[in-house]
mmCIF file of C-alpha atoms in Angstrom:
data_model
loop_
_atom_site.group_PDB
_atom_site.id
_atom_site.type_symbol
_atom_site.label_atom_id
_atom_site.label_comp_id
_atom_site.label_asym_id
_atom_site.label_seq_id
_atom_site.Cartn_x
_atom_site.Cartn_y
_atom_site.Cartn_z
ATOM 1 C CA UNK A 1 -10.585 -8.798 -18.078
ATOM 2 C CA UNK A 2 -7.174 -9.507 -18.189
ATOM 3 C CA UNK A 3 -5.693 -12.265 -19.519
ATOM 4 C CA UNK A 4 -4.916 -15.113 -16.771
ATOM 5 C CA UNK A 5 -1.071 -16.128 -15.028
ATOM 6 C CA UNK A 6 1.363 -17.879 -17.187
ATOM 7 C CA UNK A 7 2.292 -21.830 -17.162
ATOM 8 C CA UNK A 8 5.654 -22.590 -17.862
ATOM 9 C CA UNK A 9 6.097 -23.812 -20.921
ATOM 10 C CA UNK A 10 2.236 -22.716 -21.914
ATOM 11 C CA UNK A 11 1.699 -18.757 -22.861
ATOM 12 C CA UNK A 12 -1.457 -17.027 -21.297
ATOM 13 C CA UNK A 13 -4.114 -19.115 -20.623
ATOM 14 C CA UNK A 14 -7.970 -18.839 -20.544
ATOM 15 C CA UNK A 15 -8.640 -17.683 -16.668
ATOM 16 C CA UNK A 16 -10.229 -21.064 -15.286
ATOM 17 C CA UNK A 17 -10.778 -23.684 -17.584
ATOM 18 C CA UNK A 18 -7.455 -24.248 -19.204
ATOM 19 C CA UNK A 19 -6.279 -25.475 -14.883
ATOM 20 C CA UNK A 20 -3.184 -23.843 -13.631
ATOM 21 C CA UNK A 21 -0.096 -26.435 -13.022
ATOM 22 C CA UNK A 22 2.852 -24.234 -12.097
ATOM 23 C CA UNK A 23 6.422 -26.267 -12.034
ATOM 24 C CA UNK A 24 8.299 -23.710 -9.561
ATOM 25 C CA UNK A 25 6.781 -22.787 -6.451
ATOM 26 C CA UNK A 26 8.292 -20.598 -3.349
ATOM 27 C CA UNK A 27 6.749 -21.086 -0.222
ATOM 28 C CA UNK A 28 7.848 -18.414 1.775
ATOM 29 C CA UNK A 29 7.443 -19.285 5.620
ATOM 30 C CA UNK A 30 6.136 -17.503 8.556
ATOM 31 C CA UNK A 31 8.825 -16.883 11.366
ATOM 32 C CA UNK A 32 6.728 -17.939 14.164
ATOM 33 C CA UNK A 33 6.791 -16.359 17.740
ATOM 34 C CA UNK A 34 9.032 -19.595 19.465
ATOM 35 C CA UNK A 35 12.358 -18.646 16.766
ATOM 36 C CA UNK A 36 11.848 -14.883 17.066
ATOM 37 C CA UNK A 37 11.590 -15.580 20.569
ATOM 38 C CA UNK A 38 14.695 -18.161 20.420
ATOM 39 C CA UNK A 39 16.570 -15.753 17.391
ATOM 40 C CA UNK A 40 16.270 -13.126 19.959
ATOM 41 C CA UNK A 41 18.256 -14.335 22.678
ATOM 42 C CA UNK A 42 20.454 -17.104 21.369
ATOM 43 C CA UNK A 43 23.067 -13.344 21.213
ATOM 44 C CA UNK A 44 23.034 -13.962 24.262
ATOM 45 C CA UNK A 45 24.574 -17.634 24.456
ATOM 46 C CA UNK A 46 21.178 -18.119 25.995
ATOM 47 C CA UNK A 47 20.399 -22.126 26.779
ATOM 48 C CA UNK A 48 16.985 -23.350 26.372
ATOM 49 C CA UNK A 49 16.546 -23.913 29.996
ATOM 50 C CA UNK A 50 17.594 -19.709 30.704
ATOM 51 C CA UNK A 51 14.447 -19.199 27.586
ATOM 52 C CA UNK A 52 12.609 -21.040 29.500
ATOM 53 C CA UNK A 53 12.408 -18.788 32.548
ATOM 54 C CA UNK A 54 13.253 -15.876 31.083
ATOM 55 C CA UNK A 55 9.224 -16.125 28.791
ATOM 56 C CA UNK A 56 7.664 -17.087 32.048
ATOM 57 C CA UNK A 57 8.783 -13.986 33.882
ATOM 58 C CA UNK A 58 7.760 -11.812 31.165
ATOM 59 C CA UNK A 59 4.239 -14.300 31.433
ATOM 60 C CA UNK A 60 5.280 -15.983 27.770
ATOM 61 C CA UNK A 61 3.607 -20.037 27.653
ATOM 62 C CA UNK A 62 7.506 -22.332 26.873
ATOM 63 C CA UNK A 63 5.523 -24.693 25.364
ATOM 64 C CA UNK A 64 2.332 -23.625 24.217
ATOM 65 C CA UNK A 65 4.814 -21.437 22.059
ATOM 66 C CA UNK A 66 6.303 -24.524 20.983
ATOM 67 C CA UNK A 67 3.231 -26.450 20.863
ATOM 68 C CA UNK A 68 2.106 -23.982 18.397
ATOM 69 C CA UNK A 69 6.012 -23.588 15.857
ATOM 70 C CA UNK A 70 5.234 -27.232 15.637
ATOM 71 C CA UNK A 71 1.766 -27.111 13.993
ATOM 72 C CA UNK A 72 3.075 -25.161 11.736
ATOM 73 C CA UNK A 73 5.445 -26.720 10.810
ATOM 74 C CA UNK A 74 3.312 -30.280 10.463
ATOM 75 C CA UNK A 75 1.214 -27.555 8.744
ATOM 76 C CA UNK A 76 4.190 -26.111 6.444
ATOM 77 C CA UNK A 77 6.388 -29.618 5.318
ATOM 78 C CA UNK A 78 1.687 -30.884 4.756
ATOM 79 C CA UNK A 79 1.928 -28.424 2.052
ATOM 80 C CA UNK A 80 5.854 -28.734 0.547
ATOM 81 C CA UNK A 81 5.048 -32.884 0.821
ATOM 82 C CA UNK A 82 1.556 -31.937 -1.314
ATOM 83 C CA UNK A 83 3.772 -30.080 -4.351
ATOM 84 C CA UNK A 84 6.687 -32.056 -4.123
ATOM 85 C CA UNK A 85 4.501 -35.553 -4.425
ATOM 86 C CA UNK A 86 3.581 -33.310 -8.261
ATOM 87 C CA UNK A 87 7.065 -33.156 -8.893
ATOM 88 C CA UNK A 88 6.440 -29.779 -8.704
ATOM 89 C CA UNK A 89 9.936 -27.696 -8.078
ATOM 90 C CA UNK A 90 9.696 -26.190 -4.503
ATOM 91 C CA UNK A 91 11.665 -23.501 -2.950
ATOM 92 C CA UNK A 92 11.120 -23.001 1.385
ATOM 93 C CA UNK A 93 11.885 -18.835 2.281
ATOM 94 C CA UNK A 94 12.255 -16.842 5.591
ATOM 95 C CA UNK A 95 11.757 -13.366 5.810
ATOM 96 C CA UNK A 96 15.515 -12.900 5.244
ATOM 97 C CA UNK A 97 15.791 -14.813 2.216
ATOM 98 C CA UNK A 98 12.882 -13.607 0.223
ATOM 99 C CA UNK A 99 13.445 -12.069 -2.697
ATOM 100 C CA UNK A 100 12.553 -10.586 -6.630
ATOM 101 C CA UNK A 101 15.016 -13.392 -7.863
ATOM 102 C CA UNK A 102 12.883 -15.306 -5.495
ATOM 103 C CA UNK A 103 10.245 -13.984 -7.165
ATOM 104 C CA UNK A 104 11.344 -14.325 -10.590
ATOM 105 C CA UNK A 105 12.243 -18.018 -10.089
ATOM 106 C CA UNK A 106 9.097 -18.854 -8.851
ATOM 107 C CA UNK A 107 5.705 -19.828 -11.517
ATOM 108 C CA UNK A 108 4.041 -19.157 -8.248
ATOM 109 C CA UNK A 109 4.716 -17.379 -4.063
ATOM 110 C CA UNK A 110 2.651 -19.305 -1.502
ATOM 111 C CA UNK A 111 2.090 -18.302 1.433
ATOM 112 C CA UNK A 112 2.984 -20.476 4.529
ATOM 113 C CA UNK A 113 1.364 -18.436 7.825
ATOM 114 C CA UNK A 114 -1.351 -16.215 8.582
ATOM 115 C CA UNK A 115 -2.490 -11.871 6.836
ATOM 116 C CA UNK A 116 0.689 -11.255 8.148
ATOM 117 C CA UNK A 117 2.459 -13.677 5.950
ATOM 118 C CA UNK A 118 0.325 -13.167 2.967
ATOM 119 C CA UNK A 119 1.565 -9.360 3.148
ATOM 120 C CA UNK A 120 4.677 -10.333 3.220
ATOM 121 C CA UNK A 121 4.991 -12.842 0.271
ATOM 122 C CA UNK A 122 2.328 -10.038 -1.637
ATOM 123 C CA UNK A 123 5.192 -7.151 -0.865
ATOM 124 C CA UNK A 124 7.606 -8.321 -3.440
ATOM 125 C CA UNK A 125 5.475 -8.546 -6.544
ATOM 126 C CA UNK A 126 5.216 -6.392 -9.110
ATOM 127 C CA UNK A 127 4.010 -8.867 -12.012
ATOM 128 C CA UNK A 128 -0.173 -8.677 -11.879
ATOM 129 C CA UNK A 129 0.553 -12.548 -13.509
ATOM 130 C CA UNK A 130 2.554 -13.987 -10.809
ATOM 131 C CA UNK A 131 0.092 -15.942 -8.218
ATOM 132 C CA UNK A 132 -0.041 -15.984 -4.606
ATOM 133 C CA UNK A 133 -1.553 -18.402 -2.586
ATOM 134 C CA UNK A 134 -2.263 -17.811 1.389
ATOM 135 C CA UNK A 135 -2.211 -21.384 3.238
ATOM 136 C CA UNK A 136 -2.937 -20.415 6.525
ATOM 137 C CA UNK A 137 -1.162 -22.141 9.239
ATOM 138 C CA UNK A 138 -2.459 -22.291 11.709
ATOM 139 C CA UNK A 139 -6.114 -21.458 11.719
ATOM 140 C CA UNK A 140 -6.898 -21.502 15.369
ATOM 141 C CA UNK A 141 -4.394 -19.390 16.472
ATOM 142 C CA UNK A 142 -4.695 -16.575 12.730
ATOM 143 C CA UNK A 143 -7.884 -15.382 10.892
ATOM 144 C CA UNK A 144 -6.686 -15.500 7.335
ATOM 145 C CA UNK A 145 -9.215 -13.912 6.078
ATOM 146 C CA UNK A 146 -6.805 -13.313 2.460
ATOM 147 C CA UNK A 147 -5.336 -17.240 2.755
ATOM 148 C CA UNK A 148 -7.138 -20.143 0.877
ATOM 149 C CA UNK A 149 -10.366 -21.407 3.494
ATOM 150 C CA UNK A 150 -9.021 -23.661 6.934
ATOM 151 C CA UNK A 151 -9.456 -26.932 5.220
ATOM 152 C CA UNK A 152 -7.314 -27.061 2.769
ATOM 153 C CA UNK A 153 -4.305 -26.663 5.436
ATOM 154 C CA UNK A 154 -5.137 -30.042 6.124
ATOM 155 C CA UNK A 155 -5.837 -31.497 2.828
ATOM 156 C CA UNK A 156 -3.599 -29.330 -0.251
ATOM 157 C CA UNK A 157 -3.956 -32.058 -2.506
ATOM 158 C CA UNK A 158 -7.264 -30.680 -3.154
ATOM 159 C CA UNK A 159 -6.393 -27.561 -3.451
ATOM 160 C CA UNK A 160 -4.202 -28.364 -6.264
ATOM 161 C CA UNK A 161 -6.423 -30.771 -8.399
ATOM 162 C CA UNK A 162 -8.865 -27.852 -8.305
ATOM 163 C CA UNK A 163 -5.992 -25.573 -9.523
ATOM 164 C CA UNK A 164 -4.987 -28.381 -12.289
ATOM 165 C CA UNK A 165 -8.719 -29.229 -12.844
ATOM 166 C CA UNK A 166 -9.770 -24.899 -13.118
ATOM 167 C CA UNK A 167 -12.450 -25.293 -10.632
ATOM 168 C CA UNK A 168 -11.371 -21.384 -9.438
ATOM 169 C CA UNK A 169 -10.811 -17.800 -10.606
ATOM 170 C CA UNK A 170 -8.716 -15.244 -10.968
ATOM 171 C CA UNK A 171 -8.678 -12.725 -7.534
ATOM 172 C CA UNK A 172 -7.651 -9.763 -8.619
ATOM 173 C CA UNK A 173 -7.008 -7.915 -6.607
ATOM 174 C CA UNK A 174 -6.179 -3.949 -5.808
ATOM 175 C CA UNK A 175 -3.471 -1.853 -4.280
ATOM 176 C CA UNK A 176 -2.320 1.068 -3.970
ATOM 177 C CA UNK A 177 0.853 2.572 -4.918
ATOM 178 C CA UNK A 178 2.020 6.169 -3.639
ATOM 179 C CA UNK A 179 4.120 8.600 -5.037
ATOM 180 C CA UNK A 180 6.410 10.651 -3.345
ATOM 181 C CA UNK A 181 7.953 14.281 -3.785
ATOM 182 C CA UNK A 182 8.718 17.958 -2.127
ATOM 183 C CA UNK A 183 12.186 19.204 0.077
ATOM 184 C CA UNK A 184 14.165 16.940 0.887
ATOM 185 C CA UNK A 185 12.758 13.928 1.030
ATOM 186 C CA UNK A 186 13.876 10.842 1.271
ATOM 187 C CA UNK A 187 12.817 7.428 -0.596
ATOM 188 C CA UNK A 188 13.696 5.278 1.343
ATOM 189 C CA UNK A 189 11.933 2.740 3.170
ATOM 190 C CA UNK A 190 12.506 1.227 6.848
ATOM 191 C CA UNK A 191 11.923 -2.242 7.205
ATOM 192 C CA UNK A 192 9.854 -2.776 10.842
ATOM 193 C CA UNK A 193 9.878 -6.877 10.487
ATOM 194 C CA UNK A 194 13.332 -6.455 9.282
ATOM 195 C CA UNK A 195 14.620 -4.488 12.513
ATOM 196 C CA UNK A 196 12.399 -5.825 15.033
ATOM 197 C CA UNK A 197 12.435 -2.494 16.527
ATOM 198 C CA UNK A 198 10.656 0.103 19.406
ATOM 199 C CA UNK A 199 9.579 2.485 18.084
ATOM 200 C CA UNK A 200 12.823 4.593 19.816
ATOM 201 C CA UNK A 201 14.660 3.244 17.225
ATOM 202 C CA UNK A 202 12.108 2.956 14.051
ATOM 203 C CA UNK A 203 12.437 6.915 15.014
ATOM 204 C CA UNK A 204 16.317 6.734 14.787
ATOM 205 C CA UNK A 205 16.419 5.565 11.401
ATOM 206 C CA UNK A 206 14.974 7.753 9.881
ATOM 207 C CA UNK A 207 16.588 10.452 11.855
ATOM 208 C CA UNK A 208 19.111 9.284 10.689
ATOM 209 C CA UNK A 209 18.579 9.009 7.413
ATOM 210 C CA UNK A 210 17.665 11.866 7.579
ATOM 211 C CA UNK A 211 20.821 13.582 8.416
ATOM 212 C CA UNK A 212 22.930 11.635 5.460
ATOM 213 C CA UNK A 213 20.330 12.225 3.242
ATOM 214 C CA UNK A 214 20.319 16.012 4.071
ATOM 215 C CA UNK A 215 18.482 18.005 0.815
ATOM 216 C CA UNK A 216 17.301 21.231 0.194
ATOM 217 C CA UNK A 217 16.181 20.759 -3.598
ATOM 218 C CA UNK A 218 13.112 20.021 -4.120
ATOM 219 C CA UNK A 219 11.988 16.917 -6.968
ATOM 220 C CA UNK A 220 9.779 15.548 -8.481
ATOM 221 C CA UNK A 221 6.652 12.483 -8.131
ATOM 222 C CA UNK A 222 9.215 10.089 -7.401
ATOM 223 C CA UNK A 223 6.674 6.193 -7.175
ATOM 224 C CA UNK A 224 7.917 4.433 -4.111
ATOM 225 C CA UNK A 225 9.023 1.370 -4.866
ATOM 226 C CA UNK A 226 6.178 -0.510 -2.540
ATOM 227 C CA UNK A 227 2.488 -1.858 -3.266
ATOM 228 C CA UNK A 228 -0.391 -1.384 -0.598
ATOM 229 C CA UNK A 229 -2.675 -4.728 -0.053
ATOM 230 C CA UNK A 230 -4.663 -3.315 2.261
ATOM 231 C CA UNK A 231 -3.391 0.092 3.522
ATOM 232 C CA UNK A 232 -1.336 3.675 4.107
ATOM 233 C CA UNK A 233 -1.110 4.366 7.294
ATOM 234 C CA UNK A 234 0.658 8.273 7.661
ATOM 235 C CA UNK A 235 1.082 10.293 10.852
ATOM 236 C CA UNK A 236 3.273 11.303 13.268
ATOM 237 C CA UNK A 237 5.149 8.941 15.223
ATOM 238 C CA UNK A 238 3.367 7.997 18.122
ATOM 239 C CA UNK A 239 6.257 8.526 20.579
ATOM 240 C CA UNK A 240 7.770 12.298 20.041
ATOM 241 C CA UNK A 241 10.168 11.935 23.498
ATOM 242 C CA UNK A 242 12.637 9.522 24.746
ATOM 243 C CA UNK A 243 14.697 9.071 27.538
ATOM 244 C CA UNK A 244 16.308 5.930 26.508
ATOM 245 C CA UNK A 245 16.621 3.168 29.050
ATOM 246 C CA UNK A 246 18.649 0.320 29.918
ATOM 247 C CA UNK A 247 18.486 -3.028 31.371
ATOM 248 C CA UNK A 248 20.651 -4.728 32.113
ATOM 249 C CA UNK A 249 19.874 -8.476 33.449
ATOM 250 C CA UNK A 250 21.045 -10.438 36.303
ATOM 251 C CA UNK A 251 21.796 -14.103 37.449
ATOM 252 C CA UNK A 252 18.710 -16.240 37.351
ATOM 253 C CA UNK A 253 16.841 -13.079 35.386
ATOM 254 C CA UNK A 254 15.899 -12.587 39.262
ATOM 255 C CA UNK A 255 17.142 -8.329 39.229
ATOM 256 C CA UNK A 256 16.113 -6.093 36.487
ATOM 257 C CA UNK A 257 17.229 -2.372 36.534
ATOM 258 C CA UNK A 258 14.238 -0.080 36.789
ATOM 259 C CA UNK A 259 13.820 1.342 33.086
ATOM 260 C CA UNK A 260 11.636 4.567 31.775
ATOM 261 C CA UNK A 261 10.081 5.379 28.055
ATOM 262 C CA UNK A 262 8.121 8.457 29.093
ATOM 263 C CA UNK A 263 5.976 9.349 25.475
ATOM 264 C CA UNK A 264 4.175 12.141 24.412
ATOM 265 C CA UNK A 265 1.196 11.974 21.180
ATOM 266 C CA UNK A 266 1.547 13.826 18.900
ATOM 267 C CA UNK A 267 -1.970 15.130 16.497
ATOM 268 C CA UNK A 268 -0.313 15.138 13.051
ATOM 269 C CA UNK A 269 -0.726 18.377 11.377
ATOM 270 C CA UNK A 270 -0.837 17.786 6.866
ATOM 271 C CA UNK A 271 -3.085 20.223 4.247
ATOM 272 C CA UNK A 272 -5.128 17.013 3.365
ATOM 273 C CA UNK A 273 -6.602 17.086 -0.606
ATOM 274 C CA UNK A 274 -9.766 14.671 -2.917
ATOM 275 C CA UNK A 275 -9.677 13.715 -6.363
ATOM 276 C CA UNK A 276 -8.444 16.582 -6.864
ATOM 277 C CA UNK A 277 -10.606 18.603 -4.595
ATOM 278 C CA UNK A 278 -9.364 22.029 -2.413
ATOM 279 C CA UNK A 279 -6.385 21.526 -0.009
ATOM 280 C CA UNK A 280 -8.031 21.364 3.388
ATOM 281 C CA UNK A 281 -5.474 22.234 7.054
ATOM 282 C CA UNK A 282 -6.458 19.622 9.246
ATOM 283 C CA UNK A 283 -4.537 17.872 12.476
ATOM 284 C CA UNK A 284 -5.796 13.904 13.941
ATOM 285 C CA UNK A 285 -4.278 11.252 15.236
ATOM 286 C CA UNK A 286 -3.328 10.677 11.128
ATOM 287 C CA UNK A 287 -5.046 10.003 8.271
ATOM 288 C CA UNK A 288 -6.009 5.525 7.010
ATOM 289 C CA UNK A 289 -6.237 4.865 2.793
ATOM 290 C CA UNK A 290 -6.796 1.741 2.813
ATOM 291 C CA UNK A 291 -8.411 -0.933 -0.765
ATOM 292 C CA UNK A 292 -10.821 -3.705 -0.955
ATOM 293 C CA UNK A 293 -8.568 -6.380 0.880
ATOM 294 C CA UNK A 294 -7.393 -3.144 3.121
ATOM 295 C CA UNK A 295 -11.084 -2.432 4.493
ATOM 296 C CA UNK A 296 -12.075 -5.987 6.300
ATOM 297 C CA UNK A 297 -8.318 -4.723 7.834
ATOM 298 C CA UNK A 298 -7.414 -2.001 10.060
ATOM 299 C CA UNK A 299 -9.708 1.360 8.059
ATOM 300 C CA UNK A 300 -12.828 -1.378 9.560
ATOM 301 C CA UNK A 301 -11.988 -1.875 13.108
ATOM 302 C CA UNK A 302 -11.451 2.369 13.347
ATOM 303 C CA UNK A 303 -14.874 3.052 11.899
ATOM 304 C CA UNK A 304 -17.283 0.695 12.843
ATOM 305 C CA UNK A 305 -19.471 2.104 15.561
ATOM 306 C CA UNK A 306 -20.973 -0.637 18.385
ATOM 307 C CA UNK A 307 -24.276 -1.302 19.444
ATOM 308 C CA UNK A 308 -24.224 1.017 22.353
ATOM 309 C CA UNK A 309 -23.528 3.771 20.630
ATOM 310 C CA UNK A 310 -26.614 3.393 18.046
ATOM 311 C CA UNK A 311 -28.372 1.901 20.774
ATOM 312 C CA UNK A 312 -27.556 5.127 22.708
ATOM 313 C CA UNK A 313 -28.077 7.685 18.764
ATOM 314 C CA UNK A 314 -31.254 5.965 18.160
ATOM 315 C CA UNK A 315 -32.756 6.979 22.184
ATOM 316 C CA UNK A 316 -32.143 10.522 21.282
ATOM 317 C CA UNK A 317 -34.096 9.769 17.820
ATOM 318 C CA UNK A 318 -36.808 8.894 19.656
ATOM 319 C CA UNK A 319 -37.299 11.904 22.477
ATOM 320 C CA UNK A 320 -37.274 14.816 20.033
ATOM 321 C CA UNK A 321 -39.931 12.428 18.207
ATOM 322 C CA UNK A 322 -38.559 11.684 14.669
ATOM 323 C CA UNK A 323 -38.657 7.840 15.533
ATOM 324 C CA UNK A 324 -42.190 5.844 15.678
ATOM 325 C CA UNK A 325 -40.811 2.666 15.637
ATOM 326 C CA UNK A 326 -39.782 0.348 18.909
ATOM 327 C CA UNK A 327 -36.606 0.261 20.197
ATOM 328 C CA UNK A 328 -36.420 -3.667 20.750
ATOM 329 C CA UNK A 329 -32.493 -4.674 19.985
ATOM 330 C CA UNK A 330 -32.639 -6.613 17.274
ATOM 331 C CA UNK A 331 -33.386 -2.533 15.538
ATOM 332 C CA UNK A 332 -30.764 -2.361 17.151
ATOM 333 C CA UNK A 333 -28.530 -4.978 15.467
ATOM 334 C CA UNK A 334 -29.475 -4.776 11.648
ATOM 335 C CA UNK A 335 -28.956 -1.056 12.544
ATOM 336 C CA UNK A 336 -25.475 -1.916 14.043
ATOM 337 C CA UNK A 337 -24.768 -4.556 11.701
ATOM 338 C CA UNK A 338 -26.530 -2.787 8.303
ATOM 339 C CA UNK A 339 -23.922 0.562 8.919
ATOM 340 C CA UNK A 340 -21.252 -1.874 9.742
ATOM 341 C CA UNK A 341 -21.068 -4.143 6.289
ATOM 342 C CA UNK A 342 -21.846 -0.472 4.022
ATOM 343 C CA UNK A 343 -17.442 -0.095 5.613
ATOM 344 C CA UNK A 344 -17.115 -3.232 3.328
ATOM 345 C CA UNK A 345 -16.523 -3.530 -0.659
ATOM 346 C CA UNK A 346 -14.422 -6.331 -2.728
ATOM 347 C CA UNK A 347 -10.814 -6.185 -2.968
ATOM 348 C CA UNK A 348 -11.626 -6.490 -7.169
ATOM 349 C CA UNK A 349 -12.492 -2.323 -7.190
ATOM 350 C CA UNK A 350 -9.511 0.152 -8.231
ATOM 351 C CA UNK A 351 -11.083 2.862 -5.666
ATOM 352 C CA UNK A 352 -9.869 3.816 -2.063
ATOM 353 C CA UNK A 353 -12.172 5.150 1.169
ATOM 354 C CA UNK A 354 -10.140 7.079 3.871
ATOM 355 C CA UNK A 355 -10.211 7.705 7.060
ATOM 356 C CA UNK A 356 -9.310 10.769 9.974
ATOM 357 C CA UNK A 357 -8.966 9.707 12.781
ATOM 358 C CA UNK A 358 -10.275 11.676 15.947
ATOM 359 C CA UNK A 359 -9.918 15.600 13.859
ATOM 360 C CA UNK A 360 -9.720 18.114 15.402
ATOM 361 C CA UNK A 361 -12.403 20.908 14.533
ATOM 362 C CA UNK A 362 -12.376 24.235 15.583
ATOM 363 C CA UNK A 363 -11.570 27.516 13.418
ATOM 364 C CA UNK A 364 -8.430 26.415 12.647
ATOM 365 C CA UNK A 365 -8.814 23.271 10.905
ATOM 366 C CA UNK A 366 -11.670 21.938 9.432
ATOM 367 C CA UNK A 367 -12.599 18.024 8.741
ATOM 368 C CA UNK A 368 -15.331 18.327 6.202
ATOM 369 C CA UNK A 369 -15.657 14.885 5.508
ATOM 370 C CA UNK A 370 -14.428 11.905 7.479
ATOM 371 C CA UNK A 371 -14.196 8.895 5.221
ATOM 372 C CA UNK A 372 -15.695 7.944 1.822
ATOM 373 C CA UNK A 373 -14.209 6.629 -0.765
ATOM 374 C CA UNK A 374 -12.133 8.327 -3.582
ATOM 375 C CA UNK A 375 -9.484 7.943 -6.346
ATOM 376 C CA UNK A 376 -7.156 10.122 -5.591
ATOM 377 C CA UNK A 377 -5.926 11.384 -2.614
ATOM 378 C CA UNK A 378 -3.197 13.852 -1.621
ATOM 379 C CA UNK A 379 -0.837 14.296 1.712
ATOM 380 C CA UNK A 380 1.440 17.388 2.270
ATOM 381 C CA UNK A 381 3.269 17.077 5.464
ATOM 382 C CA UNK A 382 3.186 19.407 8.022
ATOM 383 C CA UNK A 383 5.020 17.170 11.214
ATOM 384 C CA UNK A 384 7.925 17.098 12.628
ATOM 385 C CA UNK A 385 7.919 13.489 13.138
ATOM 386 C CA UNK A 386 5.808 11.469 10.252
ATOM 387 C CA UNK A 387 5.917 8.281 8.749
ATOM 388 C CA UNK A 388 3.903 6.880 5.582
ATOM 389 C CA UNK A 389 3.875 3.576 6.945
ATOM 390 C CA UNK A 390 2.665 0.661 4.351
ATOM 391 C CA UNK A 391 0.471 -3.123 5.652
ATOM 392 C CA UNK A 392 2.423 -2.424 9.360
ATOM 393 C CA UNK A 393 5.238 -3.700 8.063
ATOM 394 C CA UNK A 394 7.228 -1.337 5.616
ATOM 395 C CA UNK A 395 8.071 2.466 6.368
ATOM 396 C CA UNK A 396 8.637 5.681 4.189
ATOM 397 C CA UNK A 397 10.170 9.852 6.635
ATOM 398 C CA UNK A 398 6.946 11.136 5.914
ATOM 399 C CA UNK A 399 8.031 15.357 7.244
ATOM 400 C CA UNK A 400 7.408 18.803 6.335
ATOM 401 C CA UNK A 401 7.462 19.419 3.155
ATOM 402 C CA UNK A 402 6.895 16.483 1.596
ATOM 403 C CA UNK A 403 4.331 15.925 -0.135
ATOM 404 C CA UNK A 404 2.483 11.662 -0.794
ATOM 405 C CA UNK A 405 0.305 11.661 -4.029
ATOM 406 C CA UNK A 406 -1.656 7.451 -2.501
ATOM 407 C CA UNK A 407 -3.810 6.643 -6.372
ATOM 408 C CA UNK A 408 -4.530 3.086 -7.392
ATOM 409 C CA UNK A 409 -3.050 1.555 -10.674
ATOM 410 C CA UNK A 410 -4.860 -1.823 -11.967
ATOM 411 C CA UNK A 411 -1.584 -2.658 -13.341
ATOM 412 C CA UNK A 412 -0.005 -3.427 -9.714
ATOM 413 C CA UNK A 413 -3.284 -5.598 -9.258
ATOM 414 C CA UNK A 414 -1.984 -8.564 -7.775
ATOM 415 C CA UNK A 415 -3.487 -11.665 -8.515
ATOM 416 C CA UNK A 416 -5.278 -14.547 -6.316
ATOM 417 C CA UNK A 417 -7.408 -16.756 -6.264
ATOM 418 C CA UNK A 418 -10.989 -18.168 -5.011
ATOM 419 C CA UNK A 419 -11.454 -22.014 -5.433
ATOM 420 C CA UNK A 420 -15.163 -23.329 -6.434
ATOM 421 C CA UNK A 421 -16.906 -24.448 -3.501
#
């Protein structure tokens, strides 16, 4: 396997055994919902009392948001104090301040939040020898698949000692890289979180880019400046038509001008080639390509089967005389679980899993494989207002004439840790 991350002044260390003792750590902290709401309304000159009333109107609980914020903040403080007690230099950064310079400065990056924060922390790390470690700062509300086990949230010094003593192994999570080529392509990313964009603004951001970069020239493959830890999704933007609306706050926010937004969901039209196979014209609700890490995420929810569906299929099989065993809940549950577990695979496996969402099959459009493992997927867009979205946070315009090549290169792996339990 690859040699382990460098420790300042120690060159490359043997994996576990040697231990890992960083001198500088960047802690990437999530923006809580409470902070987000505060920032959003502060520019309008609203007081904390106004914020309470507004949140109540929206059906949100101010006290609840504040409580979650306090829990998160306390857990972040615990992590930072634990690091500083070990004389480790710490840089605390929020989404906006987190950049490549911070990553270069640090020996390791710690994500303090949930899986979304871990995706953000990983998004700026291109050095495969720089460890990224997730700490779940609100275990009651966040699954934290990508984070350390929950018990380390409250006993972080224990996790540090395990790192020092080498009681862990490096886990190399494979990531997806993307090449974009064709006519009129625009390799400029749009950050969906940064702008907290409505779908309308998202579309407009891409349309503005399009008119600024109106090009008809064919360009060769651009390696896009992102790596997907979970997945890449390609499809038409959800809303393809808008009636623009405005909401007007009156005194006490009691009366609002009604707002109307009408949207049509447009099918995605593209051509696809899997593992350099023949091109196939497809129409669907979009295409998801995931890693082993992402096989537990959106991809799993797209493909998993429900207990009810399995039961109905087995009943039909029994009716046709092809099933000679008694149908009970236990069997149905076992078949359901076995199928759903087959959709998951190791984050370290250098292969991808693609899923076509709701393919339309008729005499024009086909879908020979609705899902499957692959090492390369190429997509030629025939879309009108489509995007290629990486890990739900970064979006690229992907319209008629653009071709994306989606693949895994082991050089892009993200270094994370698995502590010995």
